[in-house]
mmCIF file of C-alpha atoms in Angstrom:
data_model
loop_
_atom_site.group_PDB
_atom_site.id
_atom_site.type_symbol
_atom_site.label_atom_id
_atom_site.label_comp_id
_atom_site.label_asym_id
_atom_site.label_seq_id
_atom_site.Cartn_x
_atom_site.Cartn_y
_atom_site.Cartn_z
ATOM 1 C CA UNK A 8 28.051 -49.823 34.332
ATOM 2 C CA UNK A 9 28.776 -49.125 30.572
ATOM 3 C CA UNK A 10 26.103 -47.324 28.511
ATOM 4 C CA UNK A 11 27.294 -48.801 25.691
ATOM 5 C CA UNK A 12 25.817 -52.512 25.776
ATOM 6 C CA UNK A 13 27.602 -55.180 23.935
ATOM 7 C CA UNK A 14 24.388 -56.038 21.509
ATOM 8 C CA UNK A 15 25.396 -52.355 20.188
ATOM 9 C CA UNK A 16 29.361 -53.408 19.670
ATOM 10 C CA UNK A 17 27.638 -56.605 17.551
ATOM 11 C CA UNK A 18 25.241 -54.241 16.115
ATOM 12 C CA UNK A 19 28.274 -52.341 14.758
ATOM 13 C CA UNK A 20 30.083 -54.696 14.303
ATOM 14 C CA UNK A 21 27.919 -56.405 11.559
ATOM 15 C CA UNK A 22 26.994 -53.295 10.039
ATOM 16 C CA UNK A 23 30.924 -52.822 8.488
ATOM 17 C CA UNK A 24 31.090 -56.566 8.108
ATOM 18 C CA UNK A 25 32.345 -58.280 11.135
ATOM 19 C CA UNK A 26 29.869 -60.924 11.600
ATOM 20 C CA UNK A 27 31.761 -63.610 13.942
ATOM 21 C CA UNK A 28 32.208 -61.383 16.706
ATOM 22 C CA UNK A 29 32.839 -63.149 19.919
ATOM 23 C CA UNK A 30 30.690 -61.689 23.203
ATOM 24 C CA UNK A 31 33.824 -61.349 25.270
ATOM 25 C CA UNK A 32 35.296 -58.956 22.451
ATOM 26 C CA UNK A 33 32.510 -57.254 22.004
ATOM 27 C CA UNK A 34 32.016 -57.014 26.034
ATOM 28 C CA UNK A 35 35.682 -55.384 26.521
ATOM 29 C CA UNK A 36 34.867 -52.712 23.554
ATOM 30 C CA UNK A 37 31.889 -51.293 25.183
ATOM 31 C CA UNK A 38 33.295 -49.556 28.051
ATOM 32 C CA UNK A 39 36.477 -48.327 25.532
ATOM 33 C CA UNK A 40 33.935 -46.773 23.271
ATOM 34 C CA UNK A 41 32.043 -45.134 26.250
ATOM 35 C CA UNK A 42 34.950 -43.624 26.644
ATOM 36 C CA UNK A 43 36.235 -42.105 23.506
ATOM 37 C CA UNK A 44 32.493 -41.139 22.830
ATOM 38 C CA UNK A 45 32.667 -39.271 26.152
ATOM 39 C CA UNK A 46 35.616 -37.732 25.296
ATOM 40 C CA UNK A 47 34.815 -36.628 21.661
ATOM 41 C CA UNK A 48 31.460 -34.936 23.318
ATOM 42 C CA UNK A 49 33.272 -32.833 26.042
ATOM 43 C CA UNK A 50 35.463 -31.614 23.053
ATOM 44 C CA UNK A 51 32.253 -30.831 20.926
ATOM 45 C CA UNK A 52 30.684 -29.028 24.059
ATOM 46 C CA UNK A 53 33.840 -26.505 24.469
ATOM 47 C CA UNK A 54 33.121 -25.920 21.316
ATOM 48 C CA UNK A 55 29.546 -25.177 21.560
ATOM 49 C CA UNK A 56 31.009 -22.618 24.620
ATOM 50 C CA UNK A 57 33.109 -20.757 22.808
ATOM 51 C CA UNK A 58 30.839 -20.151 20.370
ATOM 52 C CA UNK A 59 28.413 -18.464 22.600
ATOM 53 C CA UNK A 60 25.681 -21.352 22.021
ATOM 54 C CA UNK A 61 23.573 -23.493 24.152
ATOM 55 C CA UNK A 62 22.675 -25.921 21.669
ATOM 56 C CA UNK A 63 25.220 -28.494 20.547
ATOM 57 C CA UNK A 64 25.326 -29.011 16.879
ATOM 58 C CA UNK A 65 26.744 -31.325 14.832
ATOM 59 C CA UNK A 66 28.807 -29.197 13.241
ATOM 60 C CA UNK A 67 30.969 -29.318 16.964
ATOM 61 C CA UNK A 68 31.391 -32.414 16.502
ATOM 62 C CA UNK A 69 33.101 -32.710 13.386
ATOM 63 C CA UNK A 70 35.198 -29.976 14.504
ATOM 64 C CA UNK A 71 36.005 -32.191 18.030
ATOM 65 C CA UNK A 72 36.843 -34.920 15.710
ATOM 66 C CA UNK A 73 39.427 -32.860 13.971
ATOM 67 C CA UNK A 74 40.771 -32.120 17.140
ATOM 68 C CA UNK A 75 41.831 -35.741 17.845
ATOM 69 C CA UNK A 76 42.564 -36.171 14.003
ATOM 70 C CA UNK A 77 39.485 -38.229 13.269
ATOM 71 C CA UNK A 78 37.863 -37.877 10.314
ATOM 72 C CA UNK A 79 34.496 -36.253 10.487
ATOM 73 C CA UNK A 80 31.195 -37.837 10.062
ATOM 74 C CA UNK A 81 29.814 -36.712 6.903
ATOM 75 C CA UNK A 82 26.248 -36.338 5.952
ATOM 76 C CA UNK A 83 25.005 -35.047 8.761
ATOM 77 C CA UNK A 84 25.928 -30.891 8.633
ATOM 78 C CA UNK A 85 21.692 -30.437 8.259
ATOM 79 C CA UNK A 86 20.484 -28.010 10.607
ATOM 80 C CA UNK A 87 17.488 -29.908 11.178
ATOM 81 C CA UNK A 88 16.780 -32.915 14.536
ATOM 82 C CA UNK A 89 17.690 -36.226 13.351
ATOM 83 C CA UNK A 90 14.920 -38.302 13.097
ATOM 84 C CA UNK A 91 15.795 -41.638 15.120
ATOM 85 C CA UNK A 92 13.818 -44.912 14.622
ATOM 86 C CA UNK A 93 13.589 -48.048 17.164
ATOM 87 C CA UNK A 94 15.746 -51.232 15.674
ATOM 88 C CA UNK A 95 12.367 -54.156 15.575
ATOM 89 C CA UNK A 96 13.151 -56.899 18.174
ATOM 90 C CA UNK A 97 15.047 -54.531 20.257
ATOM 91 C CA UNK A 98 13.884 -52.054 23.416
ATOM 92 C CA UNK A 99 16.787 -49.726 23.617
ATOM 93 C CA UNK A 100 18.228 -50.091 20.182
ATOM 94 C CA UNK A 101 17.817 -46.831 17.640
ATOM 95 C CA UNK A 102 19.221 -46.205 14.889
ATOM 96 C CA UNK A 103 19.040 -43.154 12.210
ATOM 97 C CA UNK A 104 17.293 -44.006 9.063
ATOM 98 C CA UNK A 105 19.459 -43.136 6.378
ATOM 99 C CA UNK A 106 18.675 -43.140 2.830
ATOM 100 C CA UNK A 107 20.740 -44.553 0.127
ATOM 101 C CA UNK A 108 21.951 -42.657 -2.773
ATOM 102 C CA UNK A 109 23.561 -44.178 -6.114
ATOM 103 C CA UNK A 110 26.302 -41.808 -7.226
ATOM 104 C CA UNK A 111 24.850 -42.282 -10.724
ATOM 105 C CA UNK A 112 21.560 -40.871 -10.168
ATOM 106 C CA UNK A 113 23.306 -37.796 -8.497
ATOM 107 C CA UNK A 114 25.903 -37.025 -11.385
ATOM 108 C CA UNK A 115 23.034 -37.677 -14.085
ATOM 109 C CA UNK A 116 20.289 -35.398 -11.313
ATOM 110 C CA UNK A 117 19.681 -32.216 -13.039
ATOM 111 C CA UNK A 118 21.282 -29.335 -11.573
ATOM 112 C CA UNK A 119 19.374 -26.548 -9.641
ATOM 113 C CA UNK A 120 18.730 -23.139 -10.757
ATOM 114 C CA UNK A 121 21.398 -20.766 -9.901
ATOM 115 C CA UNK A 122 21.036 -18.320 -6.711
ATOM 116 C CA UNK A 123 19.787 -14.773 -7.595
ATOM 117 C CA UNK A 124 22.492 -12.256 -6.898
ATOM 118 C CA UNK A 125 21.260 -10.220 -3.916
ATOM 119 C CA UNK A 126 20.036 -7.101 -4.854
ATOM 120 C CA UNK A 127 17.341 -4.383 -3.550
ATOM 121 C CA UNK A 128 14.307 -3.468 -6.088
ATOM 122 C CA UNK A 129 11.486 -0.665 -5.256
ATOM 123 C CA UNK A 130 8.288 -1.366 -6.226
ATOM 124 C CA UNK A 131 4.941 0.595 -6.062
ATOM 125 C CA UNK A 132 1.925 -1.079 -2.999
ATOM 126 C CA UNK A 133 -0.410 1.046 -4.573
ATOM 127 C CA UNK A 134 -1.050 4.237 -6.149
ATOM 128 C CA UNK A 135 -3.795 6.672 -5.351
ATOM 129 C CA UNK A 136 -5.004 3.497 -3.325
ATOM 130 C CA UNK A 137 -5.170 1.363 -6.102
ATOM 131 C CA UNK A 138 -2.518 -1.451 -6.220
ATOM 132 C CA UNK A 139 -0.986 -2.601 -9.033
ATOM 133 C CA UNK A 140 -1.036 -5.824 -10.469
ATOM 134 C CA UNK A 141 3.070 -6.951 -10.564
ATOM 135 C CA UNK A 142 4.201 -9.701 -9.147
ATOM 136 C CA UNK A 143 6.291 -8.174 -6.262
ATOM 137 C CA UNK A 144 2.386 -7.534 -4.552
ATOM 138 C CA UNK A 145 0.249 -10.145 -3.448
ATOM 139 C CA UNK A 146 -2.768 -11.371 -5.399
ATOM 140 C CA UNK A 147 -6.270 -9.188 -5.132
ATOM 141 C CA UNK A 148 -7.919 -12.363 -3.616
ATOM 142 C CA UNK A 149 -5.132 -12.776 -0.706
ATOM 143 C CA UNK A 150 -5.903 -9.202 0.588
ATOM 144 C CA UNK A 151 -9.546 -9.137 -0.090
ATOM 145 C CA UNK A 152 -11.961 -10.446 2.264
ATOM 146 C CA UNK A 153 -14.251 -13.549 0.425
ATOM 147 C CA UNK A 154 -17.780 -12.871 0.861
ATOM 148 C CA UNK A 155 -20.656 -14.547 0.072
ATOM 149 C CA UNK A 156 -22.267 -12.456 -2.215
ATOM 150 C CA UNK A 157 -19.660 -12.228 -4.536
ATOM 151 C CA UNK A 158 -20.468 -12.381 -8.248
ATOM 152 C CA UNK A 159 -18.270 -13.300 -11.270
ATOM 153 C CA UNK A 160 -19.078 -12.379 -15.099
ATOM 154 C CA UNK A 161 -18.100 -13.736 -17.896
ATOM 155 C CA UNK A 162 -18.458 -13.069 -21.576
ATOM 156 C CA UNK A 163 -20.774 -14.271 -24.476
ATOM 157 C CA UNK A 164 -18.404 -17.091 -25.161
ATOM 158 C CA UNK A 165 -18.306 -18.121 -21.441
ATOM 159 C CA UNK A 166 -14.556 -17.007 -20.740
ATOM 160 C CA UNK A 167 -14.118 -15.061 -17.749
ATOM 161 C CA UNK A 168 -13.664 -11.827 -17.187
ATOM 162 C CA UNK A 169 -11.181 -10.374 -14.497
ATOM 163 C CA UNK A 170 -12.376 -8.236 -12.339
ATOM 164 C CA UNK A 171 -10.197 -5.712 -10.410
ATOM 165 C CA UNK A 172 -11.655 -5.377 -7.044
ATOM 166 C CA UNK A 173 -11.532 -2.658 -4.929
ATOM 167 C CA UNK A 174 -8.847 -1.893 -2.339
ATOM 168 C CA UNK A 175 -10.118 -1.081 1.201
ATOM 169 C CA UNK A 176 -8.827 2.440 2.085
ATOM 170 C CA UNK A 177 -8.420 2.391 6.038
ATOM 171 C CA UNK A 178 -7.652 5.592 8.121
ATOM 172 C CA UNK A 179 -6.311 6.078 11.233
ATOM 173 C CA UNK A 180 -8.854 6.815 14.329
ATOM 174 C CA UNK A 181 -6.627 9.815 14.260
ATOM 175 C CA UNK A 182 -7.594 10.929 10.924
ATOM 176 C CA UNK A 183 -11.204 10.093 11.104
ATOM 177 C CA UNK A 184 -11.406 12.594 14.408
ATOM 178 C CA UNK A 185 -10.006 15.036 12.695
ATOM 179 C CA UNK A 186 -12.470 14.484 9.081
ATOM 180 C CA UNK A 187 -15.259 14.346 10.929
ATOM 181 C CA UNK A 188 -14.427 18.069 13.260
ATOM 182 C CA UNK A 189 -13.529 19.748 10.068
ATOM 183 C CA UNK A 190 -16.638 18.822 8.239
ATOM 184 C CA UNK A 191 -18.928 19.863 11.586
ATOM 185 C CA UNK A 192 -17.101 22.880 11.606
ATOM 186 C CA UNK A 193 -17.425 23.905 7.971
ATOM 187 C CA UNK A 194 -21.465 22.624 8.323
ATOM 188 C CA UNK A 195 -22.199 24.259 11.613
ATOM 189 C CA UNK A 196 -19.639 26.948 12.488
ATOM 190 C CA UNK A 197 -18.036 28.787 9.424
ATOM 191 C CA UNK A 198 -17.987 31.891 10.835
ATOM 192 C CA UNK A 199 -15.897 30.845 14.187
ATOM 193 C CA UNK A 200 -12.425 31.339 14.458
ATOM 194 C CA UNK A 201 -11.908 27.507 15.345
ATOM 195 C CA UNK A 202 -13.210 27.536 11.528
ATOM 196 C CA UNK A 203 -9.896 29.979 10.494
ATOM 197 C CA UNK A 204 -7.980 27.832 12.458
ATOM 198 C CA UNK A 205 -9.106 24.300 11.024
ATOM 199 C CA UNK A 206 -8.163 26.263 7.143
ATOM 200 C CA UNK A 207 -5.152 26.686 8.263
ATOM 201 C CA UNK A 208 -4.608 23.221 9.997
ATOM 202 C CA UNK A 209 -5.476 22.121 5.685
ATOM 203 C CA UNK A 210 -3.517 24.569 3.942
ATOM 204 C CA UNK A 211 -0.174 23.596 6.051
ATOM 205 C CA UNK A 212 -0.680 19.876 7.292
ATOM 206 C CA UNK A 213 1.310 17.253 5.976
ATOM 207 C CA UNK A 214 -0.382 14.133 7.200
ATOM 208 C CA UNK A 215 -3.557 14.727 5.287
ATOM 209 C CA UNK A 216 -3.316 12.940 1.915
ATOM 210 C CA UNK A 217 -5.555 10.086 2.626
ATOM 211 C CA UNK A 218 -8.522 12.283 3.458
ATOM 212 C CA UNK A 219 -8.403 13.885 -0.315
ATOM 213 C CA UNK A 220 -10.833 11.778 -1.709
ATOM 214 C CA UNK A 221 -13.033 12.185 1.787
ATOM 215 C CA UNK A 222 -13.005 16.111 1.515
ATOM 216 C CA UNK A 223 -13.409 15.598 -2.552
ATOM 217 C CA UNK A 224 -16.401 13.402 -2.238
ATOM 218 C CA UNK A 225 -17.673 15.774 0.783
ATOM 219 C CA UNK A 226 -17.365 19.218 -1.330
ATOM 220 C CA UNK A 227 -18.955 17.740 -4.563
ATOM 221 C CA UNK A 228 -22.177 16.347 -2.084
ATOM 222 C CA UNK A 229 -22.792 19.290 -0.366
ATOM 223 C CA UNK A 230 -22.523 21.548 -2.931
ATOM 224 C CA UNK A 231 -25.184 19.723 -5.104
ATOM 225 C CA UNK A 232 -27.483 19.783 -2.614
ATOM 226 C CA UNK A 233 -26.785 22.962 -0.793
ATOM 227 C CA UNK A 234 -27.310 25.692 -3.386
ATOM 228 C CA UNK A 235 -29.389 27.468 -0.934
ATOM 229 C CA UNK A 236 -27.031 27.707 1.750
ATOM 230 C CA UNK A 237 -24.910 30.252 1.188
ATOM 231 C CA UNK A 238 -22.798 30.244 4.011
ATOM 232 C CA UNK A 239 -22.074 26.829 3.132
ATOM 233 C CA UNK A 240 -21.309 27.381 -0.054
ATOM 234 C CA UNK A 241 -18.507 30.112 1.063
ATOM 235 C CA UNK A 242 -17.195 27.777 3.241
ATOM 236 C CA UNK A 243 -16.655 24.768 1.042
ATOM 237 C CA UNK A 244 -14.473 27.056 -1.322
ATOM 238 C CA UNK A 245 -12.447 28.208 1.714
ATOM 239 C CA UNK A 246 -11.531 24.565 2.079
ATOM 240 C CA UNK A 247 -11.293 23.786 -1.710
ATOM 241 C CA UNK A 248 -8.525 26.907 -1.046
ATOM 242 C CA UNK A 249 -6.883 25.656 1.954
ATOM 243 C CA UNK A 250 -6.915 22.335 -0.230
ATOM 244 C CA UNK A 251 -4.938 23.872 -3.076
ATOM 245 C CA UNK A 252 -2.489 25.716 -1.039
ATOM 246 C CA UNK A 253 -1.144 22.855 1.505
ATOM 247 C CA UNK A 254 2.170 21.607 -0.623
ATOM 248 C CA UNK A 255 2.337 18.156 0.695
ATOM 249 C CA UNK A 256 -0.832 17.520 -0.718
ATOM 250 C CA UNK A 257 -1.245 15.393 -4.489
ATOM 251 C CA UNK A 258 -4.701 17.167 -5.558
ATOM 252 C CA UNK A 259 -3.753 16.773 -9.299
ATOM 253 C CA UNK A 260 -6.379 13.115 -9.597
ATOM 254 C CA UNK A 261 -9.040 14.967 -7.669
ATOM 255 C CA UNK A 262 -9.466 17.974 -9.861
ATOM 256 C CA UNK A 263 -11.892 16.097 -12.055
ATOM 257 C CA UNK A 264 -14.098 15.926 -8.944
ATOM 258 C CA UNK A 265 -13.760 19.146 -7.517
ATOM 259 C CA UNK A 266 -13.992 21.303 -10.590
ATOM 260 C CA UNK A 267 -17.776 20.565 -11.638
ATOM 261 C CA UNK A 268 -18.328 22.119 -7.580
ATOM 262 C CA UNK A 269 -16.217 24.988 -7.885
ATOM 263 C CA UNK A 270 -17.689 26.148 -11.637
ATOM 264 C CA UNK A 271 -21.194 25.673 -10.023
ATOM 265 C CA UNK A 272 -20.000 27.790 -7.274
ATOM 266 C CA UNK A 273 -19.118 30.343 -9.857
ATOM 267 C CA UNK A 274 -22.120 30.375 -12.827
ATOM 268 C CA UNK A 275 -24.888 29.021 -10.871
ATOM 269 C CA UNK A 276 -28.108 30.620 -11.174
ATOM 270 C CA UNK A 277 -28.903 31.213 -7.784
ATOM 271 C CA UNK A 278 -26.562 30.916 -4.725
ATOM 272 C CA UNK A 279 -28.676 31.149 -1.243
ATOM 273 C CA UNK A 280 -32.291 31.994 -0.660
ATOM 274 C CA UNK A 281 -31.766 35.049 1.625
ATOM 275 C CA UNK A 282 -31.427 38.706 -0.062
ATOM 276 C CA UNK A 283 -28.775 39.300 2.911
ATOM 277 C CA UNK A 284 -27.069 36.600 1.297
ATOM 278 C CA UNK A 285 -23.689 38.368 -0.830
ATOM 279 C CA UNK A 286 -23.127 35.704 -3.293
ATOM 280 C CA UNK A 287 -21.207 38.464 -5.236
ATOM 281 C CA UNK A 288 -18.226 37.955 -3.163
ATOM 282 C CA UNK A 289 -18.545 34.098 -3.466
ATOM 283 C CA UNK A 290 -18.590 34.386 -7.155
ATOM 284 C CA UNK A 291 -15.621 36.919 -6.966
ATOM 285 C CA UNK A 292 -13.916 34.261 -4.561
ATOM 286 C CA UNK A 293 -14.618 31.667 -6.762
ATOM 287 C CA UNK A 294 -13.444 33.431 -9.685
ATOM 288 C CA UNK A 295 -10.276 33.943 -8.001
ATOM 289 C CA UNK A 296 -10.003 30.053 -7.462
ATOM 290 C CA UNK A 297 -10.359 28.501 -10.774
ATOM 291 C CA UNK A 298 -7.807 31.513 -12.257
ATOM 292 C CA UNK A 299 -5.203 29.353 -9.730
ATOM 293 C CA UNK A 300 -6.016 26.297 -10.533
ATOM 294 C CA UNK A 301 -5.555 27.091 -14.157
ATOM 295 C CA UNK A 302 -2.331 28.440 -13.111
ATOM 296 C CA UNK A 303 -0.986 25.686 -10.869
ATOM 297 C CA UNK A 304 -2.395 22.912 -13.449
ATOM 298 C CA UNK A 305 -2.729 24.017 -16.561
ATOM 299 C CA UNK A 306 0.849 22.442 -16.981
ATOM 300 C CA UNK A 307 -0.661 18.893 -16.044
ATOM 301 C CA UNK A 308 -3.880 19.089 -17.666
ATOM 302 C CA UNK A 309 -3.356 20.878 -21.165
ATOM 303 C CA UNK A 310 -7.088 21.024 -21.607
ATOM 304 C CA UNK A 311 -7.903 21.939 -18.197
ATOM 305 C CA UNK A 312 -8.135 25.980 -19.066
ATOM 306 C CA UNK A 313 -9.488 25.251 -22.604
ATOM 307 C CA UNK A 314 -13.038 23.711 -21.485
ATOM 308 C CA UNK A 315 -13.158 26.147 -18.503
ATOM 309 C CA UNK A 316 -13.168 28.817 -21.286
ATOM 310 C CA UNK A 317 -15.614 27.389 -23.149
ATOM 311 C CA UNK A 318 -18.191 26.871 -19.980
ATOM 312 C CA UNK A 319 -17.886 30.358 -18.928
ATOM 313 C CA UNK A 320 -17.808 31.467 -22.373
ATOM 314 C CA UNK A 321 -21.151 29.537 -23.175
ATOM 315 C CA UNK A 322 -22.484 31.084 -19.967
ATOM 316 C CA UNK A 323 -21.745 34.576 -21.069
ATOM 317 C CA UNK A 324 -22.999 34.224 -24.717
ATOM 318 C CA UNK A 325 -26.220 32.592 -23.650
ATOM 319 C CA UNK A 326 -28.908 35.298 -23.855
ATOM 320 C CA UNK A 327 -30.993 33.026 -21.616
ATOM 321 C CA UNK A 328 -28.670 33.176 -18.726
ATOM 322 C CA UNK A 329 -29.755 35.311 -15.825
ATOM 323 C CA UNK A 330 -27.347 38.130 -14.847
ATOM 324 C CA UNK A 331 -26.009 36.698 -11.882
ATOM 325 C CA UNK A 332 -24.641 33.977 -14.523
ATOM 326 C CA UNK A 333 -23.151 36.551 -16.488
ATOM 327 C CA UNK A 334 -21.935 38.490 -13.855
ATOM 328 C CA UNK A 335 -20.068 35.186 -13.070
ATOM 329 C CA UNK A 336 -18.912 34.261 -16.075
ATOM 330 C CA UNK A 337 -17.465 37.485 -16.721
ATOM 331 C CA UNK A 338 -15.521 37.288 -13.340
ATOM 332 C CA UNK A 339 -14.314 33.987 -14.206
ATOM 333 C CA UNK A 340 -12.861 34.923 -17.491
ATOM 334 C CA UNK A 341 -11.161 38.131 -16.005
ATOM 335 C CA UNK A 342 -9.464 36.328 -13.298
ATOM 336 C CA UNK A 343 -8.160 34.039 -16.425
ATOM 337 C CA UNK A 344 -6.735 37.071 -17.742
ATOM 338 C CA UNK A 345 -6.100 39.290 -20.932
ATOM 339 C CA UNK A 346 -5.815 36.675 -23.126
ATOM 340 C CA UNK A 347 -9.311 34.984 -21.978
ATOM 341 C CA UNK A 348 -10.819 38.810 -21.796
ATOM 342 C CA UNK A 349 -9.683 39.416 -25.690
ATOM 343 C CA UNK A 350 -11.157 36.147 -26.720
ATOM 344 C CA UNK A 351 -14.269 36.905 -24.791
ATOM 345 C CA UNK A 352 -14.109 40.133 -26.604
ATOM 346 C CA UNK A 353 -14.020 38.214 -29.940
ATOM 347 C CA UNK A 354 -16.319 35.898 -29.709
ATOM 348 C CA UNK A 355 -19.145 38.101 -28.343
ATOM 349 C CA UNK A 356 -18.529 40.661 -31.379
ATOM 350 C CA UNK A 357 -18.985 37.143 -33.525
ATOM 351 C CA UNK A 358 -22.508 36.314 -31.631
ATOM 352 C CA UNK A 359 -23.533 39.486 -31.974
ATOM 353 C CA UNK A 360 -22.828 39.985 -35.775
ATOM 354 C CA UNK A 361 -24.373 36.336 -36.344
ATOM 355 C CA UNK A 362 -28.029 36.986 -34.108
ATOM 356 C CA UNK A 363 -28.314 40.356 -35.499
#
């Protein structure tokens, strides 16, 4: 029995114009048409084998229709499923709903913007965790989470004002394990040699960039509040040093942060509440410190050694400073050296002819 019923033949039939087609004609086509449809498909299928596929396109079989010199069916090269509808009146009839196109409205159809030559671009995600607005990145709202309490602003003259909201910086358990057993070990065990060991871990690492501004923030905290605690104190500036001398390590933003500690470190008044306690050394240490970071960065920051001078200068030319100030403010200005010692030299001799 024939697949191909005769109401399709008919079908067909009036579809190119043939509208007086007799049954019996149409009856004898079927079972030809099975055939060269069955035919054309086996040819399509070899093709879809050679090709390494499993999944016949139609693209086989225009190429089986060259084979037997038919011309191809055109219009249908899309690579998506054609979308069949049922014929009304009729159970097993389907036919593809094609759309109609007036060569006129294509030729007068605007025409498309050209292709973009392919090409490979590098752009920044973010810098210093901070990502910039371009439009290769996707919009601050995408990537941040909504919440409910968020607040907009807006001027006097009701326009809004864009806000550039924070990025959220997210370590690695890895990381965090490791933050969290330096800081215990610079709080609780400074004078252990898992303590030597964890400086050196800093000064050589080179996965430790995205704890910066975790150690920064951790320094600057403790040393506010610990001026008492001297062995503290020491051991912060051992890891402000192991900081400085790890080179895979971009300190350069941080130094705005760090150097209010280290100068504190160096001129403070009083450094641990023990008489045991040899803040001498830590303000010879310290002195030591800012005389390299002058020296590493004075290239990047031209006024980085200019407003050191003046604090320890102002330190040493205040007659209400104690002498442990002086002491370290004279340190600090050595360790900067002859140049910062003459100008010291100079500007005292100017106090002193001016107060006496």
């Amino acid at each position: 029995m024939s697949i191909v019923s005769k109401e399709t033949i008919e079908v067909i039939a009036q579809s190119i114009g043939i509208v007086n087609l007799s049954a019996d004609v149409a009856l004898a086509l079927a079972p030809d048409v099975e055939y060269r449809m069955r035919e054309v498909m086996q040819e399509a299928i070899k093709c879809m084998r050679h090709s390494k596929r499993t999944v016949l396109t139609t693209d086989d079989v225009d190429i089986a229709l060259n084979l037997r010199n038919v011309e191809p069916i055109y219009g249908f090269t899309s690579g998506g499923p054609l979308r069949f509808k049922r014929a009304v009146g009729h159970k097993n009839l389907f036919y593809i709903d094609d759309k109609d196109l007036d060569f006129k409205d294509v030729i007068e159809a605007p025409l498309p913007k050209a292709p973009l030559d392919t090409a490979v671009v590098c752009h920044w995600l973010a810098i210093e965790g901070v990502q910039p607005a371009i439009p290769e990145n996707a919009p601050v709202e995408v990537i941040a989470a909504p919440s409910d309490g968020k607040k907009f602003e807006q001027k006097d003259d009701g326009l809004p004002v864009d806000i550039k909201l924070p990025i959220k910086h997210v370590l690695s358990r890895e990381l965090q394990l490791y933050f969290d057993k330096i800081i215990d070990l610079t709080v609780n065990r400074s004078d252990s040699a898992l303590f030597k060991e964890a400086l050196v871990s800093l000064a050589t690492d080179s996965g430790l960039h995205p704890l910066v501004p975790y150690f920064t923030y951790f320094i600057s905290d403790e040393v506010s509040r610990g001026l008492n605690d001297f062995n503290l104190l020491f051991a912060l500036m051992r890891v402000v040093w192991s900081l400085l001398q790890n080179p895979h390590i971009h300190i350069e933003p941080y130094l705005h942060q760090l150097m209010p500690s280290v100068v504190t470190c160096l001129v403070a008044k009083r450094i641990g509440n023990r008489l045991a306690d040899n803040h001498w050394e830590l303000r010879d240490f310290t002195a030591n410190l800012v005389a390299s970071i002058c020296k590493r960065f004075g290239h990047v920051y031209n006024n980085l050694q200019t407003r050191l001078t003046k604090t320890l200068l102002h330190a040493f030319l205040d007659p209400k400073r104690s002498m442990t100030q002086h002491y370290g403010a004279i340190q600090g200005l050595a360790a900067l050296g002859p140049n910062m010692v003459l100008l010291s030299h100079t500007s005292f001799i100017r106090f002193y002819k001016e107060n006496k």
